[in-house]
mmCIF file of C-alpha atoms in Angstrom:
data_model
loop_
_atom_site.group_PDB
_atom_site.id
_atom_site.type_symbol
_atom_site.label_atom_id
_atom_site.label_comp_id
_atom_site.label_asym_id
_atom_site.label_seq_id
_atom_site.Cartn_x
_atom_site.Cartn_y
_atom_site.Cartn_z
ATOM 1 C CA MET G 1 -76.795 -206.653 68.952
ATOM 2 C CA ILE G 2 -78.131 -209.925 70.341
ATOM 3 C CA SER G 3 -77.591 -210.199 74.082
ATOM 4 C CA ARG G 4 -79.605 -212.239 76.577
ATOM 5 C CA ALA G 5 -79.176 -213.712 80.039
ATOM 6 C CA HIS G 6 -77.736 -217.220 80.402
ATOM 7 C CA SER G 7 -80.583 -219.732 80.441
ATOM 8 C CA GLY G 8 -79.216 -223.087 81.602
ATOM 9 C CA GLY G 9 -78.702 -226.423 79.817
ATOM 10 C CA LYS G 10 -80.256 -229.083 77.652
ATOM 11 C CA ARG G 11 -79.017 -232.569 76.917
ATOM 12 C CA LEU G 12 -78.647 -233.771 73.350
ATOM 13 C CA ALA G 13 -80.529 -236.971 72.587
ATOM 14 C CA THR G 14 -78.609 -240.249 72.452
ATOM 15 C CA LEU G 15 -77.673 -241.281 68.941
ATOM 16 C CA GLY G 16 -77.272 -245.019 69.556
ATOM 17 C CA ALA G 17 -75.836 -246.957 66.686
ATOM 18 C CA ILE G 18 -74.977 -243.855 64.665
ATOM 19 C CA ALA G 19 -72.828 -242.503 67.483
ATOM 20 C CA ALA G 20 -71.044 -245.804 67.840
ATOM 21 C CA ALA G 21 -70.137 -245.790 64.163
ATOM 22 C CA ALA G 22 -68.896 -242.210 64.241
ATOM 23 C CA ALA G 23 -66.811 -242.888 67.355
ATOM 24 C CA LEU G 24 -64.402 -244.850 65.171
ATOM 25 C CA VAL G 25 -63.824 -241.730 63.112
ATOM 26 C CA LEU G 26 -63.485 -239.484 66.140
ATOM 27 C CA SER G 27 -61.020 -241.796 67.856
ATOM 28 C CA GLY G 28 -58.623 -241.401 64.943
ATOM 29 C CA CYS G 29 -58.849 -237.636 64.802
ATOM 30 C CA SER G 30 -56.512 -235.936 67.265
ATOM 31 C CA GLY G 31 -58.265 -232.607 66.800
ATOM 32 C CA GLY G 32 -61.733 -234.131 66.842
ATOM 33 C CA LEU G 33 -62.910 -232.522 70.086
ATOM 34 C CA ALA G 34 -61.539 -229.061 69.528
ATOM 35 C CA GLY G 35 -64.842 -227.351 68.802
ATOM 36 C CA GLY G 36 -68.024 -226.525 70.654
ATOM 37 C CA ASP G 37 -66.553 -224.073 73.123
ATOM 38 C CA GLY G 38 -68.137 -226.105 75.920
ATOM 39 C CA GLY G 39 -66.401 -223.881 78.433
ATOM 40 C CA GLY G 40 -68.160 -220.809 77.064
ATOM 41 C CA SER G 41 -65.067 -218.814 76.029
ATOM 42 C CA SER G 42 -65.871 -215.147 75.452
ATOM 43 C CA ASP G 43 -62.873 -214.307 73.268
ATOM 44 C CA GLY G 44 -62.617 -213.936 69.501
ATOM 45 C CA PRO G 45 -65.216 -214.498 66.785
ATOM 46 C CA ILE G 46 -68.012 -217.009 67.097
ATOM 47 C CA LYS G 47 -67.401 -219.550 64.360
ATOM 48 C CA LEU G 48 -70.400 -221.082 62.608
ATOM 49 C CA GLY G 49 -69.619 -224.217 60.642
ATOM 50 C CA MET G 50 -71.535 -225.087 57.508
ATOM 51 C CA LEU G 51 -71.463 -228.401 55.669
ATOM 52 C CA ALA G 52 -72.978 -228.185 52.195
ATOM 53 C CA PRO G 53 -72.392 -229.653 48.730
ATOM 54 C CA PHE G 54 -69.860 -227.518 46.871
ATOM 55 C CA SER G 55 -69.028 -230.372 44.487
ATOM 56 C CA GLY G 56 -71.012 -233.141 42.831
ATOM 57 C CA SER G 57 -74.474 -233.116 41.281
ATOM 58 C CA GLU G 58 -75.983 -230.923 44.032
ATOM 59 C CA ALA G 59 -73.176 -228.335 44.054
ATOM 60 C CA ALA G 60 -75.468 -225.436 43.190
ATOM 61 C CA PHE G 61 -77.026 -225.631 46.631
ATOM 62 C CA GLY G 62 -73.687 -225.042 48.366
ATOM 63 C CA ASP G 63 -73.453 -221.460 47.136
ATOM 64 C CA TYR G 64 -77.165 -220.838 47.736
ATOM 65 C CA MET G 65 -76.648 -221.812 51.371
ATOM 66 C CA LYS G 66 -73.275 -220.111 51.839
ATOM 67 C CA PHE G 67 -74.487 -216.701 50.709
ATOM 68 C CA GLY G 68 -77.715 -217.044 52.679
ATOM 69 C CA ALA G 69 -75.682 -217.686 55.823
ATOM 70 C CA GLN G 70 -73.230 -214.885 55.065
ATOM 71 C CA LEU G 71 -76.031 -212.370 54.554
ATOM 72 C CA ALA G 72 -77.385 -213.122 58.035
ATOM 73 C CA ILE G 73 -73.902 -212.944 59.527
ATOM 74 C CA ASP G 74 -73.245 -209.581 57.915
ATOM 75 C CA GLU G 75 -76.511 -208.198 59.290
ATOM 76 C CA ILE G 76 -75.872 -209.515 62.798
ATOM 77 C CA ASN G 77 -72.284 -208.249 62.853
ATOM 78 C CA ALA G 78 -73.401 -204.814 61.651
ATOM 79 C CA ASP G 79 -75.766 -204.741 64.634
ATOM 80 C CA GLY G 80 -73.029 -205.518 67.151
ATOM 81 C CA GLY G 81 -72.746 -209.287 66.838
ATOM 82 C CA VAL G 82 -73.678 -211.645 69.651
ATOM 83 C CA ASP G 83 -72.668 -210.269 73.050
ATOM 84 C CA GLY G 84 -70.165 -208.061 71.259
ATOM 85 C CA ARG G 85 -68.550 -210.894 69.299
ATOM 86 C CA ASP G 86 -68.623 -211.096 65.531
ATOM 87 C CA LEU G 87 -69.876 -214.193 63.775
ATOM 88 C CA GLU G 88 -67.622 -215.927 61.251
ATOM 89 C CA LEU G 89 -68.635 -218.551 58.675
ATOM 90 C CA VAL G 90 -66.469 -221.647 58.142
ATOM 91 C CA THR G 91 -67.537 -223.903 55.273
ATOM 92 C CA GLU G 92 -66.615 -227.433 54.239
ATOM 93 C CA ASP G 93 -67.719 -229.465 51.231
ATOM 94 C CA ASP G 94 -69.662 -232.621 52.080
ATOM 95 C CA GLY G 95 -70.409 -233.472 48.433
ATOM 96 C CA CYS G 96 -73.731 -234.959 49.596
ATOM 97 C CA ASP G 97 -71.665 -238.027 50.482
ATOM 98 C CA ALA G 98 -71.815 -239.659 53.927
ATOM 99 C CA THR G 99 -68.115 -240.546 54.182
ATOM 100 C CA GLN G 100 -66.965 -237.153 52.907
ATOM 101 C CA ALA G 101 -69.415 -235.451 55.266
ATOM 102 C CA VAL G 102 -67.981 -237.143 58.361
ATOM 103 C CA SER G 103 -64.476 -236.082 57.350
ATOM 104 C CA ALA G 104 -65.691 -232.539 56.665
ATOM 105 C CA ALA G 105 -67.491 -232.409 60.026
ATOM 106 C CA ASN G 106 -64.283 -233.348 61.798
ATOM 107 C CA LYS G 107 -62.489 -230.549 59.936
ATOM 108 C CA LEU G 108 -65.055 -228.070 61.236
ATOM 109 C CA VAL G 109 -64.640 -229.395 64.763
ATOM 110 C CA SER G 110 -60.869 -229.069 64.455
ATOM 111 C CA ALA G 111 -61.362 -225.494 63.240
ATOM 112 C CA GLY G 112 -63.113 -224.751 66.539
ATOM 113 C CA VAL G 113 -66.640 -224.048 65.330
ATOM 114 C CA HIS G 114 -69.158 -223.170 68.040
ATOM 115 C CA ALA G 115 -72.254 -224.324 66.148
ATOM 116 C CA SER G 116 -73.284 -225.964 62.882
ATOM 117 C CA VAL G 117 -75.717 -224.256 60.481
ATOM 118 C CA GLY G 118 -75.335 -226.643 57.534
ATOM 119 C CA GLY G 119 -76.880 -229.803 56.189
ATOM 120 C CA TYR G 120 -78.478 -230.217 52.768
ATOM 121 C CA CYS G 121 -78.543 -233.932 51.874
ATOM 122 C CA SER G 122 -80.076 -235.967 54.685
ATOM 123 C CA GLY G 123 -77.907 -239.008 53.956
ATOM 124 C CA ALA G 124 -74.776 -236.875 54.389
ATOM 125 C CA THR G 125 -76.100 -234.949 57.386
ATOM 126 C CA LEU G 126 -77.200 -237.936 59.461
ATOM 127 C CA PRO G 127 -73.710 -239.397 60.146
ATOM 128 C CA THR G 128 -72.399 -235.982 61.209
ATOM 129 C CA LEU G 129 -74.802 -235.719 64.143
ATOM 130 C CA PRO G 130 -72.691 -237.832 66.521
ATOM 131 C CA VAL G 131 -69.530 -236.011 65.413
ATOM 132 C CA PHE G 132 -70.963 -232.661 66.415
ATOM 133 C CA GLU G 133 -72.640 -234.041 69.541
ATOM 134 C CA ALA G 134 -69.376 -235.520 70.829
ATOM 135 C CA ALA G 135 -67.655 -232.181 70.240
ATOM 136 C CA GLY G 136 -70.374 -230.155 71.941
ATOM 137 C CA VAL G 137 -71.435 -228.347 68.766
ATOM 138 C CA PRO G 138 -75.153 -227.414 68.602
ATOM 139 C CA MET G 139 -76.808 -228.054 65.233
ATOM 140 C CA VAL G 140 -79.431 -226.006 63.428
ATOM 141 C CA ILE G 141 -80.105 -227.744 60.103
ATOM 142 C CA PRO G 142 -81.501 -225.515 57.330
ATOM 143 C CA ALA G 143 -82.414 -227.986 54.581
ATOM 144 C CA ALA G 144 -82.028 -231.707 55.351
ATOM 145 C CA ASN G 145 -85.331 -232.991 56.676
ATOM 146 C CA SER G 146 -85.398 -236.783 56.828
ATOM 147 C CA THR G 147 -87.473 -238.080 59.724
ATOM 148 C CA LYS G 148 -84.318 -239.922 60.825
ATOM 149 C CA LEU G 149 -82.890 -236.538 61.868
ATOM 150 C CA VAL G 150 -85.806 -235.826 64.199
ATOM 151 C CA GLY G 151 -85.309 -236.419 67.916
ATOM 152 C CA GLN G 152 -81.515 -236.658 67.598
ATOM 153 C CA GLY G 153 -80.643 -233.410 69.354
ATOM 154 C CA ALA G 154 -80.512 -231.208 66.256
ATOM 155 C CA PHE G 155 -83.011 -228.499 65.317
ATOM 156 C CA LEU G 156 -84.606 -228.350 61.852
ATOM 157 C CA ILE G 157 -85.511 -225.129 60.029
ATOM 158 C CA ASN G 158 -87.089 -227.020 57.142
ATOM 159 C CA GLY G 159 -90.293 -229.008 57.580
ATOM 160 C CA THR G 160 -89.857 -232.762 57.999
ATOM 161 C CA GLY G 161 -90.390 -235.499 55.453
ATOM 162 C CA THR G 162 -93.553 -236.441 57.311
ATOM 163 C CA GLN G 163 -94.927 -232.913 56.916
ATOM 164 C CA GLN G 164 -93.902 -232.742 53.255
ATOM 165 C CA ALA G 165 -95.506 -236.108 52.507
ATOM 166 C CA ALA G 166 -98.743 -234.919 54.111
ATOM 167 C CA ALA G 167 -98.807 -231.936 51.725
ATOM 168 C CA ALA G 168 -98.198 -234.240 48.756
ATOM 169 C CA ILE G 169 -101.033 -236.538 49.848
ATOM 170 C CA ALA G 170 -103.412 -233.612 50.257
ATOM 171 C CA TYR G 171 -102.572 -232.501 46.704
ATOM 172 C CA ALA G 172 -103.130 -235.996 45.255
ATOM 173 C CA GLU G 173 -106.464 -236.200 47.078
ATOM 174 C CA LYS G 174 -107.483 -232.760 45.801
ATOM 175 C CA LEU G 175 -106.852 -233.928 42.242
ATOM 176 C CA GLY G 176 -108.854 -237.103 42.792
ATOM 177 C CA SER G 177 -105.892 -239.299 41.826
ATOM 178 C CA LYS G 178 -106.770 -242.958 41.274
ATOM 179 C CA ASN G 179 -103.439 -244.677 40.587
ATOM 180 C CA VAL G 180 -100.472 -243.249 42.483
ATOM 181 C CA VAL G 181 -96.860 -244.270 41.849
ATOM 182 C CA LEU G 182 -93.927 -243.386 44.131
ATOM 183 C CA ILE G 183 -90.404 -243.261 42.661
ATOM 184 C CA ASP G 184 -87.290 -242.721 44.800
ATOM 185 C CA ASP G 185 -83.572 -242.592 44.010
ATOM 186 C CA ASN G 186 -82.362 -244.889 46.815
ATOM 187 C CA THR G 187 -80.942 -242.041 48.930
ATOM 188 C CA ASP G 188 -81.907 -241.764 52.598
ATOM 189 C CA TYR G 189 -83.863 -238.561 52.007
ATOM 190 C CA SER G 190 -85.730 -239.881 49.001
ATOM 191 C CA VAL G 191 -86.663 -243.258 50.488
ATOM 192 C CA ASP G 192 -87.733 -241.588 53.738
ATOM 193 C CA LEU G 193 -90.049 -239.193 51.889
ATOM 194 C CA ALA G 194 -91.600 -242.010 49.864
ATOM 195 C CA ASN G 195 -92.033 -244.093 53.021
ATOM 196 C CA SER G 196 -93.684 -241.174 54.785
ATOM 197 C CA PHE G 197 -96.108 -240.754 51.890
ATOM 198 C CA GLU G 198 -96.981 -244.443 51.922
ATOM 199 C CA GLU G 199 -97.465 -244.523 55.695
ATOM 200 C CA GLN G 200 -99.887 -241.581 55.625
ATOM 201 C CA ALA G 201 -101.649 -242.368 52.346
ATOM 202 C CA GLY G 202 -104.910 -243.553 53.872
ATOM 203 C CA ASP G 203 -107.393 -244.336 51.098
ATOM 204 C CA LEU G 204 -105.106 -243.238 48.258
ATOM 205 C CA ASN G 205 -104.448 -246.099 45.865
ATOM 206 C CA ILE G 206 -100.673 -246.561 45.637
ATOM 207 C CA VAL G 207 -100.204 -249.001 42.777
ATOM 208 C CA LYS G 208 -96.399 -249.019 42.568
ATOM 209 C CA ARG G 209 -93.168 -248.263 44.444
ATOM 210 C CA GLU G 210 -90.140 -247.930 42.189
ATOM 211 C CA SER G 211 -86.480 -247.144 42.920
ATOM 212 C CA VAL G 212 -83.963 -245.891 40.370
ATOM 213 C CA ASN G 213 -80.185 -245.728 40.369
ATOM 214 C CA PRO G 214 -79.453 -241.985 40.210
ATOM 215 C CA ASP G 215 -76.092 -242.609 38.532
ATOM 216 C CA GLU G 216 -77.752 -244.085 35.455
ATOM 217 C CA LYS G 217 -78.896 -242.048 32.471
ATOM 218 C CA ASP G 218 -81.410 -244.473 30.955
ATOM 219 C CA PHE G 219 -84.457 -245.325 33.085
ATOM 220 C CA ALA G 220 -86.301 -247.338 30.431
ATOM 221 C CA ALA G 221 -86.742 -250.435 32.605
ATOM 222 C CA ASN G 222 -88.117 -248.377 35.511
ATOM 223 C CA ILE G 223 -90.424 -246.432 33.223
ATOM 224 C CA ASN G 224 -91.815 -249.569 31.561
ATOM 225 C CA SER G 225 -92.526 -250.978 35.017
ATOM 226 C CA VAL G 226 -94.277 -247.791 36.110
ATOM 227 C CA LEU G 227 -96.352 -247.279 32.987
ATOM 228 C CA GLY G 228 -97.520 -250.873 33.206
ATOM 229 C CA VAL G 229 -99.806 -249.908 36.113
ATOM 230 C CA SER G 230 -101.396 -246.909 34.314
ATOM 231 C CA PRO G 231 -100.578 -244.135 36.817
ATOM 232 C CA ASP G 232 -102.334 -240.780 36.848
ATOM 233 C CA PHE G 233 -100.093 -239.278 39.578
ATOM 234 C CA ILE G 234 -96.340 -239.844 40.044
ATOM 235 C CA TYR G 235 -94.453 -238.531 43.064
ATOM 236 C CA TRP G 236 -90.703 -238.324 42.448
ATOM 237 C CA THR G 237 -88.938 -237.992 45.796
ATOM 238 C CA GLY G 238 -85.316 -237.844 44.595
ATOM 239 C CA TYR G 239 -82.941 -235.081 43.529
ATOM 240 C CA TYR G 240 -83.117 -232.938 40.399
ATOM 241 C CA GLN G 241 -80.243 -234.401 38.343
ATOM 242 C CA ALA G 242 -81.867 -237.814 37.899
ATOM 243 C CA GLY G 243 -85.328 -236.274 38.218
ATOM 244 C CA GLY G 244 -84.972 -234.133 35.106
ATOM 245 C CA LEU G 245 -83.889 -237.106 33.012
ATOM 246 C CA LEU G 246 -86.640 -239.295 34.434
ATOM 247 C CA ILE G 247 -89.351 -236.732 33.668
ATOM 248 C CA ASP G 248 -88.099 -236.270 30.103
ATOM 249 C CA GLN G 249 -88.091 -240.043 29.535
ATOM 250 C CA LEU G 250 -91.522 -240.472 31.115
ATOM 251 C CA ARG G 251 -92.967 -237.911 28.682
ATOM 252 C CA SER G 252 -91.153 -239.492 25.735
ATOM 253 C CA SER G 253 -92.702 -242.832 26.703
ATOM 254 C CA GLY G 254 -96.212 -241.390 26.625
ATOM 255 C CA TYR G 255 -96.962 -240.375 30.216
ATOM 256 C CA ASP G 256 -98.732 -237.009 30.262
ATOM 257 C CA GLY G 257 -100.169 -237.043 33.785
ATOM 258 C CA ILE G 258 -99.132 -235.134 36.893
ATOM 259 C CA VAL G 259 -95.566 -235.438 38.148
ATOM 260 C CA LEU G 260 -95.084 -234.062 41.640
ATOM 261 C CA VAL G 261 -91.486 -233.693 42.870
ATOM 262 C CA GLY G 262 -90.127 -233.400 46.396
ATOM 263 C CA ASP G 263 -88.090 -230.449 47.623
ATOM 264 C CA GLY G 264 -84.802 -232.044 46.557
ATOM 265 C CA SER G 265 -85.834 -231.438 42.945
ATOM 266 C CA VAL G 266 -87.393 -228.002 43.335
ATOM 267 C CA ASP G 267 -84.837 -225.995 41.375
ATOM 268 C CA ALA G 268 -84.648 -224.304 37.992
ATOM 269 C CA GLN G 269 -82.058 -226.889 36.970
ATOM 270 C CA LEU G 270 -84.791 -229.532 36.976
ATOM 271 C CA SER G 271 -86.528 -227.474 34.288
ATOM 272 C CA ALA G 272 -83.289 -227.096 32.332
ATOM 273 C CA ILE G 273 -82.686 -230.851 32.321
ATOM 274 C CA ALA G 274 -86.285 -231.864 31.614
ATOM 275 C CA GLY G 275 -86.810 -229.243 28.893
ATOM 276 C CA PRO G 276 -90.342 -229.120 27.423
ATOM 277 C CA ALA G 277 -91.230 -232.207 29.477
ATOM 278 C CA ILE G 278 -91.476 -229.962 32.540
ATOM 279 C CA ASP G 279 -95.082 -229.151 31.623
ATOM 280 C CA ASN G 280 -97.571 -230.523 34.174
ATOM 281 C CA VAL G 281 -94.845 -230.868 36.825
ATOM 282 C CA PHE G 282 -95.346 -229.467 40.331
ATOM 283 C CA GLY G 283 -93.415 -229.607 43.589
ATOM 284 C CA THR G 284 -93.793 -229.698 47.355
ATOM 285 C CA PHE G 285 -91.728 -226.979 48.990
ATOM 286 C CA THR G 286 -91.683 -224.485 51.822
ATOM 287 C CA ARG G 287 -92.317 -220.868 50.918
ATOM 288 C CA THR G 288 -89.582 -218.940 49.153
ATOM 289 C CA PRO G 289 -88.883 -215.175 49.383
ATOM 290 C CA ASP G 290 -90.916 -214.329 46.287
ATOM 291 C CA MET G 291 -93.988 -215.729 48.079
ATOM 292 C CA LEU G 292 -93.544 -213.637 51.220
ATOM 293 C CA GLU G 293 -94.315 -210.079 52.258
ATOM 294 C CA GLY G 294 -91.051 -208.176 52.300
ATOM 295 C CA GLY G 295 -89.327 -210.952 50.410
ATOM 296 C CA ASP G 296 -88.313 -208.629 47.577
ATOM 297 C CA LYS G 297 -86.081 -206.627 49.926
ATOM 298 C CA TRP G 298 -84.405 -209.815 51.127
ATOM 299 C CA VAL G 299 -83.848 -210.962 47.543
ATOM 300 C CA ALA G 300 -82.276 -207.604 46.688
ATOM 301 C CA ALA G 301 -79.891 -207.823 49.667
ATOM 302 C CA TYR G 302 -78.912 -211.395 48.795
ATOM 303 C CA THR G 303 -78.359 -210.550 45.131
ATOM 304 C CA GLU G 304 -76.148 -207.593 46.034
ATOM 305 C CA LEU G 305 -73.976 -209.868 48.186
ATOM 306 C CA ALA G 306 -73.853 -212.969 45.986
ATOM 307 C CA LYS G 307 -73.995 -211.240 42.581
ATOM 308 C CA ALA G 308 -76.547 -213.910 41.719
ATOM 309 C CA ASP G 309 -80.149 -214.700 42.507
ATOM 310 C CA PRO G 310 -80.970 -216.765 45.603
ATOM 311 C CA GLY G 311 -81.991 -220.382 45.149
ATOM 312 C CA PRO G 312 -83.670 -223.080 47.227
ATOM 313 C CA TYR G 313 -82.497 -223.054 50.857
ATOM 314 C CA SER G 314 -80.768 -219.669 50.621
ATOM 315 C CA MET G 315 -83.419 -218.234 52.933
ATOM 316 C CA GLN G 316 -83.566 -221.267 55.219
ATOM 317 C CA THR G 317 -79.802 -221.062 55.822
ATOM 318 C CA TYR G 318 -80.121 -217.328 56.454
ATOM 319 C CA GLU G 319 -82.764 -218.172 59.033
ATOM 320 C CA ALA G 320 -80.641 -220.929 60.594
ATOM 321 C CA VAL G 321 -77.975 -218.311 61.375
ATOM 322 C CA LYS G 322 -80.569 -215.931 62.830
ATOM 323 C CA VAL G 323 -81.904 -218.738 65.027
ATOM 324 C CA ILE G 324 -78.529 -219.876 66.386
ATOM 325 C CA ALA G 325 -77.507 -216.261 67.036
ATOM 326 C CA GLU G 326 -80.720 -215.659 68.989
ATOM 327 C CA ALA G 327 -80.143 -218.826 71.003
ATOM 328 C CA MET G 328 -76.563 -217.800 71.807
ATOM 329 C CA GLY G 329 -77.838 -214.404 72.913
ATOM 330 C CA GLU G 330 -80.383 -216.101 75.183
ATOM 331 C CA ALA G 331 -77.688 -218.438 76.511
ATOM 332 C CA GLY G 332 -75.312 -215.590 77.251
ATOM 333 C CA GLY G 333 -72.540 -217.236 75.235
ATOM 334 C CA THR G 334 -71.623 -220.319 73.237
ATOM 335 C CA ASP G 335 -71.835 -223.020 75.912
ATOM 336 C CA ALA G 336 -73.415 -225.929 74.026
ATOM 337 C CA GLU G 337 -75.683 -227.064 76.844
ATOM 338 C CA ALA G 338 -77.086 -223.578 77.349
ATOM 339 C CA VAL G 339 -77.473 -222.924 73.621
ATOM 340 C CA ASN G 340 -79.386 -226.166 73.120
ATOM 341 C CA LYS G 341 -81.682 -225.312 75.992
ATOM 342 C CA ALA G 342 -82.374 -221.907 74.426
ATOM 343 C CA LEU G 343 -83.094 -223.547 71.063
ATOM 344 C CA GLY G 344 -85.473 -226.030 72.655
ATOM 345 C CA ALA G 345 -87.346 -223.203 74.378
ATOM 346 C CA MET G 346 -87.647 -221.090 71.226
ATOM 347 C CA SER G 347 -91.287 -220.251 70.591
ATOM 348 C CA GLY G 348 -92.780 -217.782 68.117
ATOM 349 C CA PHE G 349 -89.394 -216.437 67.019
ATOM 350 C CA PRO G 350 -90.112 -214.051 64.101
ATOM 351 C CA LEU G 351 -88.534 -215.009 60.794
ATOM 352 C CA LEU G 352 -89.216 -213.996 57.214
ATOM 353 C CA SER G 353 -90.874 -217.376 56.603
ATOM 354 C CA GLY G 354 -93.103 -216.993 59.674
ATOM 355 C CA ASP G 355 -92.839 -217.355 63.420
ATOM 356 C CA LEU G 356 -90.753 -220.356 64.437
ATOM 357 C CA THR G 357 -91.440 -222.724 67.311
ATOM 358 C CA PHE G 358 -89.456 -225.911 67.808
ATOM 359 C CA ALA G 359 -91.298 -229.031 68.889
ATOM 360 C CA GLU G 360 -89.832 -231.153 71.667
ATOM 361 C CA ASP G 361 -88.138 -233.411 69.107
ATOM 362 C CA GLY G 362 -86.349 -230.486 67.410
ATOM 363 C CA SER G 363 -88.614 -230.322 64.366
ATOM 364 C CA ARG G 364 -90.286 -227.114 63.264
ATOM 365 C CA GLU G 365 -93.933 -226.988 64.188
ATOM 366 C CA GLY G 366 -96.221 -226.686 61.162
ATOM 367 C CA GLY G 367 -93.783 -227.454 58.354
ATOM 368 C CA GLY G 368 -95.247 -224.891 55.939
ATOM 369 C CA PHE G 369 -95.204 -226.914 52.698
ATOM 370 C CA VAL G 370 -97.083 -225.603 49.661
ATOM 371 C CA ILE G 371 -97.473 -226.615 46.027
ATOM 372 C CA VAL G 372 -95.123 -224.854 43.604
ATOM 373 C CA SER G 373 -94.706 -224.973 39.835
ATOM 374 C CA PRO G 374 -91.740 -224.296 37.498
ATOM 375 C CA THR G 375 -93.408 -221.335 35.810
ATOM 376 C CA GLY G 376 -91.058 -218.609 36.997
ATOM 377 C CA GLU G 377 -88.209 -217.001 35.093
ATOM 378 C CA LYS G 378 -85.867 -219.594 33.547
ATOM 379 C CA GLY G 379 -87.977 -222.429 34.939
ATOM 380 C CA ALA G 380 -87.741 -221.385 38.583
ATOM 381 C CA PHE G 381 -90.405 -222.793 40.884
ATOM 382 C CA ILE G 382 -92.958 -220.333 42.239
ATOM 383 C CA LEU G 383 -96.163 -220.647 44.227
ATOM 384 C CA SER G 384 -98.796 -222.397 42.127
ATOM 385 C CA ASP G 385 -101.679 -219.912 41.911
ATOM 386 C CA ASP G 386 -104.593 -222.315 41.633
ATOM 387 C CA LEU G 387 -103.368 -225.463 43.303
ATOM 388 C CA SER G 388 -101.943 -224.482 46.718
#
């Protein structure tokens, strides 16, 4: 049972233009301020809201996240809950779409959630921040990691785009790459990661920035443009659906060099789409359970619950629930101001992925990105033995 003394308050950061835009949505939603439990009610279950993609091209991640969250909730409830109150998960589909995400966030607020533990696509997560702030709903984000989310009052379990880009740069430098190409898919997350790489690149020779339309199936024009500068290292920062097709077409066009992919493409489905072209592909990602001591026990517990293997961000969402529950225990309830203060003060909190400390801006100190490769069962990404 998690139970701590009340520990005061913390203000959420101002969201500026984003908040102004979301206010139009909130003003038309009669139930828009129902959540957050700003008064610190001590009755009934503590509702944790989770926005994730349960439809669209990234739908696989919705279930990964849902079962990760539910596993943590089941464990916490079995241990007495938080101050004697059970946790309850409430999910909504954001489809990785900004407009749908705002509507889904308002549904969670109307359902009376006390905190948010969702957020996969950064472009869909960003416009929900002012919705949850206005409703007094603390946010612990398990997956989305655009630098635009940093310093906005939310707390990130995943490392930031800046930290991920630094790992990608270190890998390119280790390989002695001469001609680096960055390719994004025009989403907020993808562009942000490519920008972060470019800003930190130092002496690396970036010879091309290219953007693709992820809704297209034929990337011939993009590939001809890229191959015209003779790259020896390509960093794809977009999601796996377009990424798999792009990699296959790059190989078919004669490119046999390194392709590094960002965490939005680190999934066995990238391997399934790319087929044999997946050879010589690597990824930047935070550690997964198979890389961690004791991770096998966690995988077994998840598999028993979900009747399927965990995927990317299953563990991070599990940890997001553990973190918000600890903060509520420290706060002595669900008062948003007190919970946010407890989150901001969290230092060295033990998690499966390592001790967690939040920086002042809400990001996770360290980041923890490593190089992974799709050499696991059915093309799953695992720690790359000789390149991390």
